[in-house]
């Protein structure tokens, strides 16, 4: 049996999960606790979800030059994302073909080759085995492609965002993204040059299943409760409830914001309609942080009428864009969910900077990025900890096996509340759990499928 056939073999160890009745575990308005707690389901997800559909890996700005690399994961598979010596972006398995150790122990760097720390096999950054120590000790021709590093066969970028899948039958990335791509375009196009560069990240790890984060990604129901202290902090000096996410107070469902599900597990929460449409409308929403008055006065002095449009570039874009299973754009962040185990997840928030494309005064670029750091500190630092506390407590709560169901029925069954549009997308009020019911349909579709997984090696 070839490696490829093995990957695509009918589930053996997963025989238990094949016995699950997925339609029973995920129903229209509720999900069974087992999908968050069962190690066998988690293992099947690493194949069927993080393997069977497009997963976000990295942003091109993290490997801007030839020979740059970073290490990431596809599910639990360790990967080296590299821009090889010819400029091609590859996702190499971070796994020596000799006895399987990780080849690269660094987070990032620049190299033309990777030398295995164990016995010194050396690989080009195309994945090809370049040489082994004392080759006369091998009877076999070590140029056999089976010794070249395995790599993910399908790696595609959408406007700088690098996604990968092992599934040869998956749709091309742009088709897979469908109409969510338009919202990603809008998120990008407000920035100079229609792009951003990734800077460093806030890294959180929580003791809970990865789906708890995705279930929260478009959740407008929790904000006023989970994030009460954040809302109070943001509005402490505001005089009225005008800052940050204050529009979740009182009656959020009658606000112009809404959620839209666009298919394949993807959705977005659009809070932009709540904004005043004027230069400075976004900046006005930013909560107080040290130094902002100084920057504002300085920008007015330097750039006159243009000052507030420039300050808007520092403000957090009020939209949450979520691409199943592991990618969110939230404010000015790229958020990535990385499963570690059935009850453990990394939630990583990459900050983004604007780039100097000549359309913005150069001295403003640095200042906007300095301000952007402050505005990016606000929500993730003070908001994510609230969410993570809830994810960990859900995982604890779900340890009661007799109490089987979690409910996602907000808005379900109320006539005319949820609208289906001509393009098949679905809109609902901001606090509805329609997004969750819909992404679980995609989860179930993938869990029932037999994905056509493959790896490839350089010839
Ligand atoms: S495990 Fe890599 S050279 Fe031996
Ligand atoms: Fe939250």
Short mmCIF file of C-alpha atoms and ligand atoms in Angstrom, two decimals:
data_model
loop_
_atom_site.label_atom_id
_atom_site.label_comp_id
_atom_site.label_asym_id
_atom_site.label_seq_id
_atom_site.Cartn_x
_atom_site.Cartn_y
_atom_site.Cartn_z
CA UNK A 1 0.00 0.00 0.00
CA UNK A 2 1.46 3.40 -0.94
CA UNK A 3 1.60 6.32 1.47
CA UNK A 4 -1.14 7.99 -0.48
CA UNK A 5 -3.38 4.95 -0.29
CA UNK A 6 -2.74 4.75 3.43
CA UNK A 7 -3.80 8.34 3.94
CA UNK A 8 -6.99 7.69 2.04
CA UNK A 9 -7.66 4.29 3.57
CA UNK A 10 -11.05 3.74 5.14
CA UNK A 11 -10.99 4.70 8.82
CA UNK A 12 -9.64 1.91 10.97
CA UNK A 13 -8.56 3.54 14.22
CA UNK A 14 -11.36 5.96 13.54
CA UNK A 15 -13.79 3.10 13.35
CA UNK A 16 -15.39 4.43 16.52
CA UNK A 17 -16.14 7.80 14.98
CA UNK A 18 -17.54 6.17 11.86
CA UNK A 19 -20.10 4.68 14.21
CA UNK A 20 -21.24 8.07 15.39
CA UNK A 21 -24.45 9.31 13.96
CA UNK A 22 -23.38 12.82 13.02
CA UNK A 23 -26.98 13.89 12.44
CA UNK A 24 -27.72 12.95 16.02
CA UNK A 25 -24.65 14.75 17.42
CA UNK A 26 -25.34 17.97 15.54
CA UNK A 27 -28.98 18.87 15.18
CA UNK A 28 -30.53 22.02 13.82
CA UNK A 29 -30.63 23.89 17.09
CA UNK A 30 -28.30 21.98 19.42
CA UNK A 31 -25.01 20.08 19.49
CA UNK A 32 -23.89 17.17 21.61
CA UNK A 33 -21.16 17.75 24.22
CA UNK A 34 -19.12 14.88 22.72
CA UNK A 35 -18.09 16.98 19.74
CA UNK A 36 -16.09 19.12 22.16
CA UNK A 37 -14.80 16.39 24.46
CA UNK A 38 -14.25 13.17 22.51
CA UNK A 39 -10.59 12.47 21.56
CA UNK A 40 -11.66 10.23 18.63
CA UNK A 41 -13.78 13.03 17.16
CA UNK A 42 -10.85 15.41 17.58
CA UNK A 43 -8.60 12.96 15.75
CA UNK A 44 -11.11 12.68 12.91
CA UNK A 45 -11.28 16.49 12.70
CA UNK A 46 -7.53 16.65 12.13
CA UNK A 47 -8.14 14.69 8.93
CA UNK A 48 -11.59 15.73 7.79
CA UNK A 49 -11.49 19.42 8.76
CA UNK A 50 -7.78 20.38 9.10
CA UNK A 51 -6.88 18.47 5.96
CA UNK A 52 -10.23 18.20 4.18
CA UNK A 53 -10.90 21.93 3.79
CA UNK A 54 -8.80 25.09 3.32
CA UNK A 55 -6.94 26.07 6.48
CA UNK A 56 -5.24 29.41 7.01
CA UNK A 57 -1.49 29.15 7.52
CA UNK A 58 0.20 32.53 7.35
CA UNK A 59 0.42 35.92 5.68
CA UNK A 60 2.82 36.53 2.80
CA UNK A 61 4.35 39.51 4.60
CA UNK A 62 5.75 37.08 7.17
CA UNK A 63 8.04 35.61 4.50
CA UNK A 64 8.70 38.61 2.24
CA UNK A 65 12.09 37.51 0.81
CA UNK A 66 13.32 34.41 -0.98
CA UNK A 67 14.52 31.79 1.54
CA UNK A 68 12.41 33.24 4.38
CA UNK A 69 10.55 30.69 6.44
CA UNK A 70 8.23 30.41 9.43
CA UNK A 71 6.98 27.33 11.24
CA UNK A 72 3.23 26.72 11.57
CA UNK A 73 0.78 23.84 11.82
CA UNK A 74 -1.94 22.32 9.71
CA UNK A 75 -4.08 20.75 12.42
CA UNK A 76 -1.38 18.95 14.37
CA UNK A 77 0.98 18.52 11.40
CA UNK A 78 4.12 20.60 11.93
CA UNK A 79 4.92 22.66 8.82
CA UNK A 80 7.63 24.95 7.52
CA UNK A 81 6.11 27.69 5.37
CA UNK A 82 8.89 28.77 3.09
CA UNK A 83 9.43 31.07 0.14
CA UNK A 84 11.96 28.88 -1.63
CA UNK A 85 15.06 30.03 -3.50
CA UNK A 86 12.91 30.52 -6.63
CA UNK A 87 10.29 32.60 -4.79
CA UNK A 88 7.68 29.83 -4.67
CA UNK A 89 5.66 29.54 -1.44
CA UNK A 90 5.61 25.99 -0.13
CA UNK A 91 4.25 24.25 2.96
CA UNK A 92 6.85 21.59 3.79
CA UNK A 93 6.20 19.05 6.49
CA UNK A 94 8.54 19.87 9.34
CA UNK A 95 9.55 16.24 9.51
CA UNK A 96 12.78 14.58 8.53
CA UNK A 97 12.27 11.75 6.06
CA UNK A 98 14.94 9.69 7.87
CA UNK A 99 13.46 8.97 11.27
CA UNK A 100 10.85 11.62 11.58
CA UNK A 101 12.20 14.33 13.88
CA UNK A 102 11.26 17.93 13.23
CA UNK A 103 13.83 19.44 10.91
CA UNK A 104 13.50 23.02 11.92
CA UNK A 105 13.26 24.12 15.54
CA UNK A 106 13.09 27.86 14.86
CA UNK A 107 9.94 30.01 14.60
CA UNK A 108 11.30 31.94 11.64
CA UNK A 109 14.44 32.71 9.72
CA UNK A 110 16.10 32.74 6.31
CA UNK A 111 17.90 29.73 4.88
CA UNK A 112 18.46 27.92 1.61
CA UNK A 113 18.54 24.54 3.31
CA UNK A 114 17.47 22.71 6.44
CA UNK A 115 19.89 20.38 8.18
CA UNK A 116 18.33 17.77 10.39
CA UNK A 117 19.60 18.14 13.96
CA UNK A 118 19.59 14.37 14.52
CA UNK A 119 21.91 12.76 11.88
CA UNK A 120 22.54 15.72 9.63
CA UNK A 121 20.55 14.96 6.49
CA UNK A 122 20.40 18.17 4.53
CA UNK A 123 17.42 19.37 2.49
CA UNK A 124 17.06 22.26 0.06
CA UNK A 125 14.20 24.63 0.84
CA UNK A 126 12.34 23.12 -2.14
CA UNK A 127 12.11 19.97 -0.03
CA UNK A 128 14.67 18.03 -2.04
CA UNK A 129 17.25 15.93 -0.18
CA UNK A 130 20.59 17.53 -0.92
CA UNK A 131 22.92 15.14 0.86
CA UNK A 132 23.46 12.79 3.78
CA UNK A 133 26.56 12.33 5.92
CA UNK A 134 28.83 9.44 4.74
CA UNK A 135 26.65 8.39 1.79
CA UNK A 136 28.86 5.36 1.07
CA UNK A 137 27.02 3.70 3.99
CA UNK A 138 23.87 3.40 1.84
CA UNK A 139 23.42 0.71 -0.79
CA UNK A 140 20.33 2.46 -2.08
CA UNK A 141 20.27 5.50 -4.38
CA UNK A 142 19.55 8.31 -1.95
CA UNK A 143 18.27 10.48 -4.81
CA UNK A 144 15.02 8.50 -4.70
CA UNK A 145 12.21 11.11 -4.36
CA UNK A 146 10.82 9.21 -1.38
CA UNK A 147 13.56 10.86 0.69
CA UNK A 148 12.45 14.38 -0.29
CA UNK A 149 10.39 16.22 2.33
CA UNK A 150 6.63 15.70 2.14
CA UNK A 151 4.69 18.85 1.30
CA UNK A 152 1.14 20.07 1.21
CA UNK A 153 0.03 19.68 -2.41
CA UNK A 154 -2.28 22.70 -2.52
CA UNK A 155 -1.08 26.05 -1.19
CA UNK A 156 -2.89 29.15 -2.45
CA UNK A 157 -2.95 32.78 -1.42
CA UNK A 158 -5.85 35.16 -1.45
CA UNK A 159 -4.46 38.71 -1.51
CA UNK A 160 -1.60 37.78 0.81
CA UNK A 161 -3.43 35.32 3.05
CA UNK A 162 -1.92 31.85 2.58
CA UNK A 163 -4.27 28.87 2.86
CA UNK A 164 -3.56 25.17 2.32
CA UNK A 165 -5.43 21.92 1.96
CA UNK A 166 -4.46 18.27 1.56
CA UNK A 167 -7.75 17.55 -0.20
CA UNK A 168 -7.27 17.14 -3.94
CA UNK A 169 -11.04 17.44 -4.45
CA UNK A 170 -11.45 20.76 -2.59
CA UNK A 171 -12.63 23.71 -4.67
CA UNK A 172 -10.04 26.29 -5.74
CA UNK A 173 -9.50 28.74 -2.86
CA UNK A 174 -11.32 31.72 -4.39
CA UNK A 175 -14.36 29.59 -5.19
CA UNK A 176 -14.25 28.18 -1.68
CA UNK A 177 -14.16 31.66 -0.16
CA UNK A 178 -17.06 32.78 -2.36
CA UNK A 179 -18.69 36.01 -1.27
CA UNK A 180 -16.69 36.32 1.96
CA UNK A 181 -13.81 37.32 -0.36
CA UNK A 182 -15.62 40.58 -1.09
CA UNK A 183 -15.67 41.43 2.62
CA UNK A 184 -11.99 40.52 2.91
CA UNK A 185 -11.39 42.88 -0.04
CA UNK A 186 -13.18 45.68 1.80
CA UNK A 187 -11.15 45.00 4.95
CA UNK A 188 -7.94 45.25 2.93
CA UNK A 189 -8.90 48.07 0.59
CA UNK A 190 -9.32 50.67 3.30
CA UNK A 191 -5.55 50.39 3.88
CA UNK A 192 -2.93 52.10 1.66
CA UNK A 193 -2.06 49.86 -1.28
CA UNK A 194 -4.91 47.54 -0.34
CA UNK A 195 -2.68 45.51 1.92
CA UNK A 196 -1.24 45.16 5.42
CA UNK A 197 1.92 43.66 6.89
CA UNK A 198 1.81 41.33 9.85
CA UNK A 199 3.71 42.40 12.95
CA UNK A 200 4.01 40.36 16.12
CA UNK A 201 1.20 38.57 17.94
CA UNK A 202 -0.53 38.22 21.28
CA UNK A 203 -0.49 34.51 21.98
CA UNK A 204 -3.05 32.85 24.21
CA UNK A 205 -3.44 29.19 25.04
CA UNK A 206 -6.60 27.93 26.66
CA UNK A 207 -7.77 24.63 28.08
CA UNK A 208 -10.69 24.06 25.79
CA UNK A 209 -11.72 22.73 22.38
CA UNK A 210 -10.86 24.79 19.28
CA UNK A 211 -14.50 25.02 18.17
CA UNK A 212 -15.39 27.05 21.26
CA UNK A 213 -13.38 29.91 19.73
CA UNK A 214 -15.04 29.59 16.32
CA UNK A 215 -18.47 29.41 18.00
CA UNK A 216 -17.64 32.76 19.57
CA UNK A 217 -16.30 34.41 16.43
CA UNK A 218 -19.61 35.92 15.32
CA UNK A 219 -21.37 35.84 18.69
CA UNK A 220 -23.01 39.17 19.39
CA UNK A 221 -25.05 37.76 22.26
CA UNK A 222 -22.24 37.58 24.81
CA UNK A 223 -20.67 41.00 24.40
CA UNK A 224 -22.66 43.05 26.90
CA UNK A 225 -22.26 40.33 29.54
CA UNK A 226 -18.87 38.70 29.01
CA UNK A 227 -17.15 41.98 28.23
CA UNK A 228 -18.93 44.25 30.69
CA UNK A 229 -15.71 45.35 32.36
CA UNK A 230 -14.15 46.08 28.97
CA UNK A 231 -17.15 48.17 27.93
CA UNK A 232 -16.99 50.04 31.23
CA UNK A 233 -13.27 50.66 30.83
CA UNK A 234 -13.71 51.89 27.28
CA UNK A 235 -16.46 54.25 28.29
CA UNK A 236 -15.05 55.40 31.59
CA UNK A 237 -14.05 58.83 30.30
CA UNK A 238 -16.51 59.01 27.43
CA UNK A 239 -19.35 60.73 29.28
CA UNK A 240 -21.89 58.70 27.33
CA UNK A 241 -21.84 55.12 26.08
CA UNK A 242 -20.16 55.96 22.83
CA UNK A 243 -16.92 54.04 22.64
CA UNK A 244 -15.81 50.65 21.44
CA UNK A 245 -18.54 48.05 21.44
CA UNK A 246 -21.04 50.21 23.34
CA UNK A 247 -23.61 49.61 20.59
CA UNK A 248 -24.15 46.14 22.04
CA UNK A 249 -25.83 47.73 25.03
CA UNK A 250 -29.57 48.26 25.35
CA UNK A 251 -31.13 46.70 22.24
CA UNK A 252 -28.41 45.39 19.90
CA UNK A 253 -30.87 43.62 17.58
CA UNK A 254 -32.50 46.89 16.54
CA UNK A 255 -29.13 48.41 15.56
CA UNK A 256 -28.14 48.49 11.89
CA UNK A 257 -25.35 45.91 12.51
CA UNK A 258 -26.08 42.34 11.42
CA UNK A 259 -24.48 38.97 10.80
CA UNK A 260 -24.26 37.29 7.41
CA UNK A 261 -23.45 33.68 6.66
CA UNK A 262 -21.90 33.26 3.21
CA UNK A 263 -21.51 29.48 2.98
CA UNK A 264 -18.85 26.81 3.65
CA UNK A 265 -18.70 27.72 7.33
CA UNK A 266 -17.78 31.35 6.63
CA UNK A 267 -19.54 34.37 8.10
CA UNK A 268 -19.10 37.94 9.17
CA UNK A 269 -20.50 40.35 11.72
CA UNK A 270 -20.82 43.77 10.17
CA UNK A 271 -20.83 46.59 12.69
CA UNK A 272 -19.79 49.19 10.13
CA UNK A 273 -23.38 50.40 9.55
CA UNK A 274 -23.35 51.66 13.17
CA UNK A 275 -20.59 54.13 12.34
CA UNK A 276 -20.96 57.76 11.45
CA UNK A 277 -19.94 58.01 7.81
CA UNK A 278 -17.41 60.82 8.00
CA UNK A 279 -13.63 61.09 8.20
CA UNK A 280 -12.85 60.43 11.84
CA UNK A 281 -15.99 58.35 12.39
CA UNK A 282 -13.93 55.29 13.23
CA UNK A 283 -11.33 57.21 15.21
CA UNK A 284 -14.15 58.72 17.33
CA UNK A 285 -15.05 55.21 18.48
CA UNK A 286 -11.60 54.47 19.89
CA UNK A 287 -11.49 54.37 23.64
CA UNK A 288 -9.12 56.56 25.59
CA UNK A 289 -5.50 55.49 25.62
CA UNK A 290 -2.35 57.33 26.63
CA UNK A 291 -1.02 59.77 24.04
CA UNK A 292 -3.95 59.79 21.65
CA UNK A 293 -4.73 63.49 22.17
CA UNK A 294 -1.12 64.34 21.39
CA UNK A 295 -1.22 62.37 18.13
CA UNK A 296 -4.57 63.87 17.18
CA UNK A 297 -3.33 67.45 17.74
CA UNK A 298 -0.11 66.68 15.88
CA UNK A 299 -2.01 65.17 12.91
CA UNK A 300 -4.33 68.21 12.68
CA UNK A 301 -1.28 70.48 12.73
CA UNK A 302 0.57 68.45 10.10
CA UNK A 303 -2.17 67.30 7.75
CA UNK A 304 -5.08 69.72 8.26
CA UNK A 305 -8.30 68.43 6.70
CA UNK A 306 -6.78 65.06 6.00
CA UNK A 307 -5.93 64.36 9.65
CA UNK A 308 -9.06 62.44 10.59
CA UNK A 309 -9.05 60.21 7.52
CA UNK A 310 -5.48 59.28 8.47
CA UNK A 311 -6.43 58.69 12.11
CA UNK A 312 -9.18 56.32 10.90
CA UNK A 313 -6.38 54.07 9.62
CA UNK A 314 -5.36 53.54 13.24
CA UNK A 315 -8.90 52.68 14.32
CA UNK A 316 -10.11 49.08 14.64
CA UNK A 317 -12.30 48.12 11.69
CA UNK A 318 -15.66 47.11 13.22
CA UNK A 319 -16.19 43.86 11.37
CA UNK A 320 -15.48 40.23 12.32
CA UNK A 321 -14.76 38.11 9.25
CA UNK A 322 -14.55 34.39 9.93
CA UNK A 323 -13.29 31.73 7.54
CA UNK A 324 -13.90 28.21 8.78
CA UNK A 325 -12.17 26.55 10.52
CA UNK A 326 -9.37 28.70 11.94
CA UNK A 327 -9.19 32.25 10.58
CA UNK A 328 -10.70 35.55 11.66
CA UNK A 329 -10.15 39.16 10.80
CA UNK A 330 -11.27 41.11 13.82
CA UNK A 331 -10.65 44.84 14.11
CA UNK A 332 -7.14 45.18 12.69
CA UNK A 333 -6.09 41.68 13.76
CA UNK A 334 -5.64 38.38 12.03
CA UNK A 335 -6.79 35.83 14.57
CA UNK A 336 -5.85 32.18 14.18
CA UNK A 337 -7.15 29.21 16.16
CA UNK A 338 -4.68 26.35 16.43
CA UNK A 339 -5.85 23.06 17.91
CA UNK A 340 -3.34 21.54 20.33
CA UNK A 341 -5.48 18.72 21.67
CA UNK A 342 -9.16 17.98 22.18
CA UNK A 343 -9.12 20.23 25.26
CA UNK A 344 -6.36 22.66 24.36
CA UNK A 345 -6.11 25.43 21.77
CA UNK A 346 -3.84 28.32 20.82
CA UNK A 347 -5.63 31.55 20.02
CA UNK A 348 -3.12 33.81 18.30
CA UNK A 349 -3.80 37.44 17.44
CA UNK A 350 -1.43 38.83 14.84
CA UNK A 351 -1.25 42.60 14.75
CA UNK A 352 -1.19 44.31 11.37
CA UNK A 353 0.55 47.45 10.14
CA UNK A 354 -0.16 49.67 7.19
CA UNK A 355 2.55 49.83 4.54
CA UNK A 356 4.09 52.86 2.86
CA UNK A 357 2.85 52.80 -0.74
CA UNK A 358 3.36 56.53 -1.31
CA UNK A 359 -0.33 57.42 -0.89
CA UNK A 360 0.06 58.42 2.76
CA UNK A 361 2.72 60.85 4.04
CA UNK A 362 5.70 58.71 5.11
CA UNK A 363 5.95 60.25 8.57
CA UNK A 364 2.25 59.48 9.09
CA UNK A 365 2.79 55.77 8.34
CA UNK A 366 5.07 55.31 11.35
CA UNK A 367 2.76 57.28 13.62
CA UNK A 368 -0.35 55.46 12.42
CA UNK A 369 1.36 52.14 13.11
CA UNK A 370 2.45 53.32 16.55
CA UNK A 371 -1.18 54.28 17.28
CA UNK A 372 -2.40 51.07 15.75
CA UNK A 373 -0.36 49.13 18.29
CA UNK A 374 -2.22 50.92 21.09
CA UNK A 375 -5.66 50.39 19.55
CA UNK A 376 -4.80 46.73 18.95
CA UNK A 377 -3.85 46.32 22.58
CA UNK A 378 -7.30 47.41 23.70
CA UNK A 379 -9.64 44.66 22.60
CA UNK A 380 -7.48 41.52 22.51
CA UNK A 381 -5.81 42.14 25.83
CA UNK A 382 -8.95 43.11 27.67
CA UNK A 383 -11.49 41.18 25.64
CA UNK A 384 -9.91 37.87 24.75
CA UNK A 385 -9.21 37.00 28.37
CA UNK A 386 -12.97 37.23 29.07
CA UNK A 387 -13.72 34.90 26.16
CA UNK A 388 -11.01 32.43 27.08
CA UNK A 389 -12.31 32.26 30.65
CA UNK A 390 -15.67 31.25 29.18
CA UNK A 391 -14.14 28.67 26.81
CA UNK A 392 -12.30 27.01 29.70
CA UNK A 393 -15.40 27.04 31.86
CA UNK A 394 -17.50 25.53 29.04
CA UNK A 395 -14.97 22.71 28.81
CA UNK A 396 -15.37 22.15 32.56
CA UNK A 397 -19.15 22.32 32.32
CA UNK A 398 -19.18 19.76 29.51
CA UNK A 399 -17.46 17.21 31.76
CA UNK A 400 -20.94 16.27 33.03
CA UNK A 401 -21.76 13.38 30.66
CA UNK A 402 -25.42 13.01 31.57
CA UNK A 403 -26.24 16.58 30.56
CA UNK A 404 -25.73 16.13 26.86
CA UNK A 405 -26.70 19.18 24.83
CA UNK A 406 -25.54 22.71 24.17
CA UNK A 407 -28.07 24.99 22.53
CA UNK A 408 -27.57 27.34 19.61
CA UNK A 409 -31.22 28.16 19.05
CA UNK A 410 -31.31 31.92 19.45
CA UNK A 411 -33.39 33.27 16.56
CA UNK A 412 -34.33 29.76 15.42
CA UNK A 413 -37.96 29.29 14.43
CA UNK A 414 -38.98 32.96 14.67
CA UNK A 415 -40.80 33.87 11.43
CA UNK A 416 -39.15 36.56 9.25
CA UNK A 417 -36.23 37.06 11.61
CA UNK A 418 -33.65 35.33 9.43
CA UNK A 419 -33.42 36.19 5.74
CA UNK A 420 -32.07 34.04 2.93
CA UNK A 421 -30.83 36.07 -0.05
CA UNK A 422 -30.63 35.30 -3.77
CA UNK A 423 -26.94 34.38 -3.51
CA UNK A 424 -27.80 31.85 -0.80
CA UNK A 425 -26.32 33.92 2.02
CA UNK A 426 -28.23 34.34 5.26
CA UNK A 427 -28.59 37.45 7.40
CA UNK A 428 -29.79 37.67 10.97
CA UNK A 429 -29.78 40.13 13.87
CA UNK A 430 -26.47 40.66 15.66
CA UNK A 431 -27.22 38.44 18.65
CA UNK A 432 -28.57 35.44 16.74
CA UNK A 433 -26.86 32.06 16.71
CA UNK A 434 -27.72 31.51 13.05
CA UNK A 435 -23.99 31.69 12.20
CA UNK A 436 -23.29 28.78 14.55
CA UNK A 437 -26.13 26.62 13.24
CA UNK A 438 -24.82 27.23 9.73
CA UNK A 439 -21.13 26.56 10.37
CA UNK A 440 -22.07 23.34 12.13
CA UNK A 441 -23.83 22.21 8.95
CA UNK A 442 -20.48 22.63 7.19
CA UNK A 443 -18.65 20.84 10.03
CA UNK A 444 -21.07 17.95 9.70
CA UNK A 445 -20.74 17.85 5.91
CA UNK A 446 -16.95 17.60 6.24
CA UNK A 447 -17.11 14.99 9.02
CA UNK A 448 -19.36 12.79 6.90
CA UNK A 449 -17.18 13.15 3.79
CA UNK A 450 -14.28 10.97 2.68
CA UNK A 451 -11.68 13.61 1.77
CA UNK A 452 -9.19 12.75 -0.96
CA UNK A 453 -6.03 13.62 0.99
CA UNK A 454 -2.59 13.59 -0.58
CA UNK A 455 0.96 14.75 -0.01
CA UNK A 456 3.55 15.43 -2.66
CA UNK A 457 7.34 15.39 -2.91
CA UNK A 458 9.72 16.99 -5.32
CA UNK A 459 10.48 14.53 -8.16
S1 LIG B 1 16.21 11.84 11.81
FE1 LIG B 1 16.86 13.37 10.44
S2 LIG B 1 18.79 12.73 9.80
FE2 LIG B 1 18.14 11.18 11.12
FE1 LIG B 2 -15.87 38.08 23.03
#
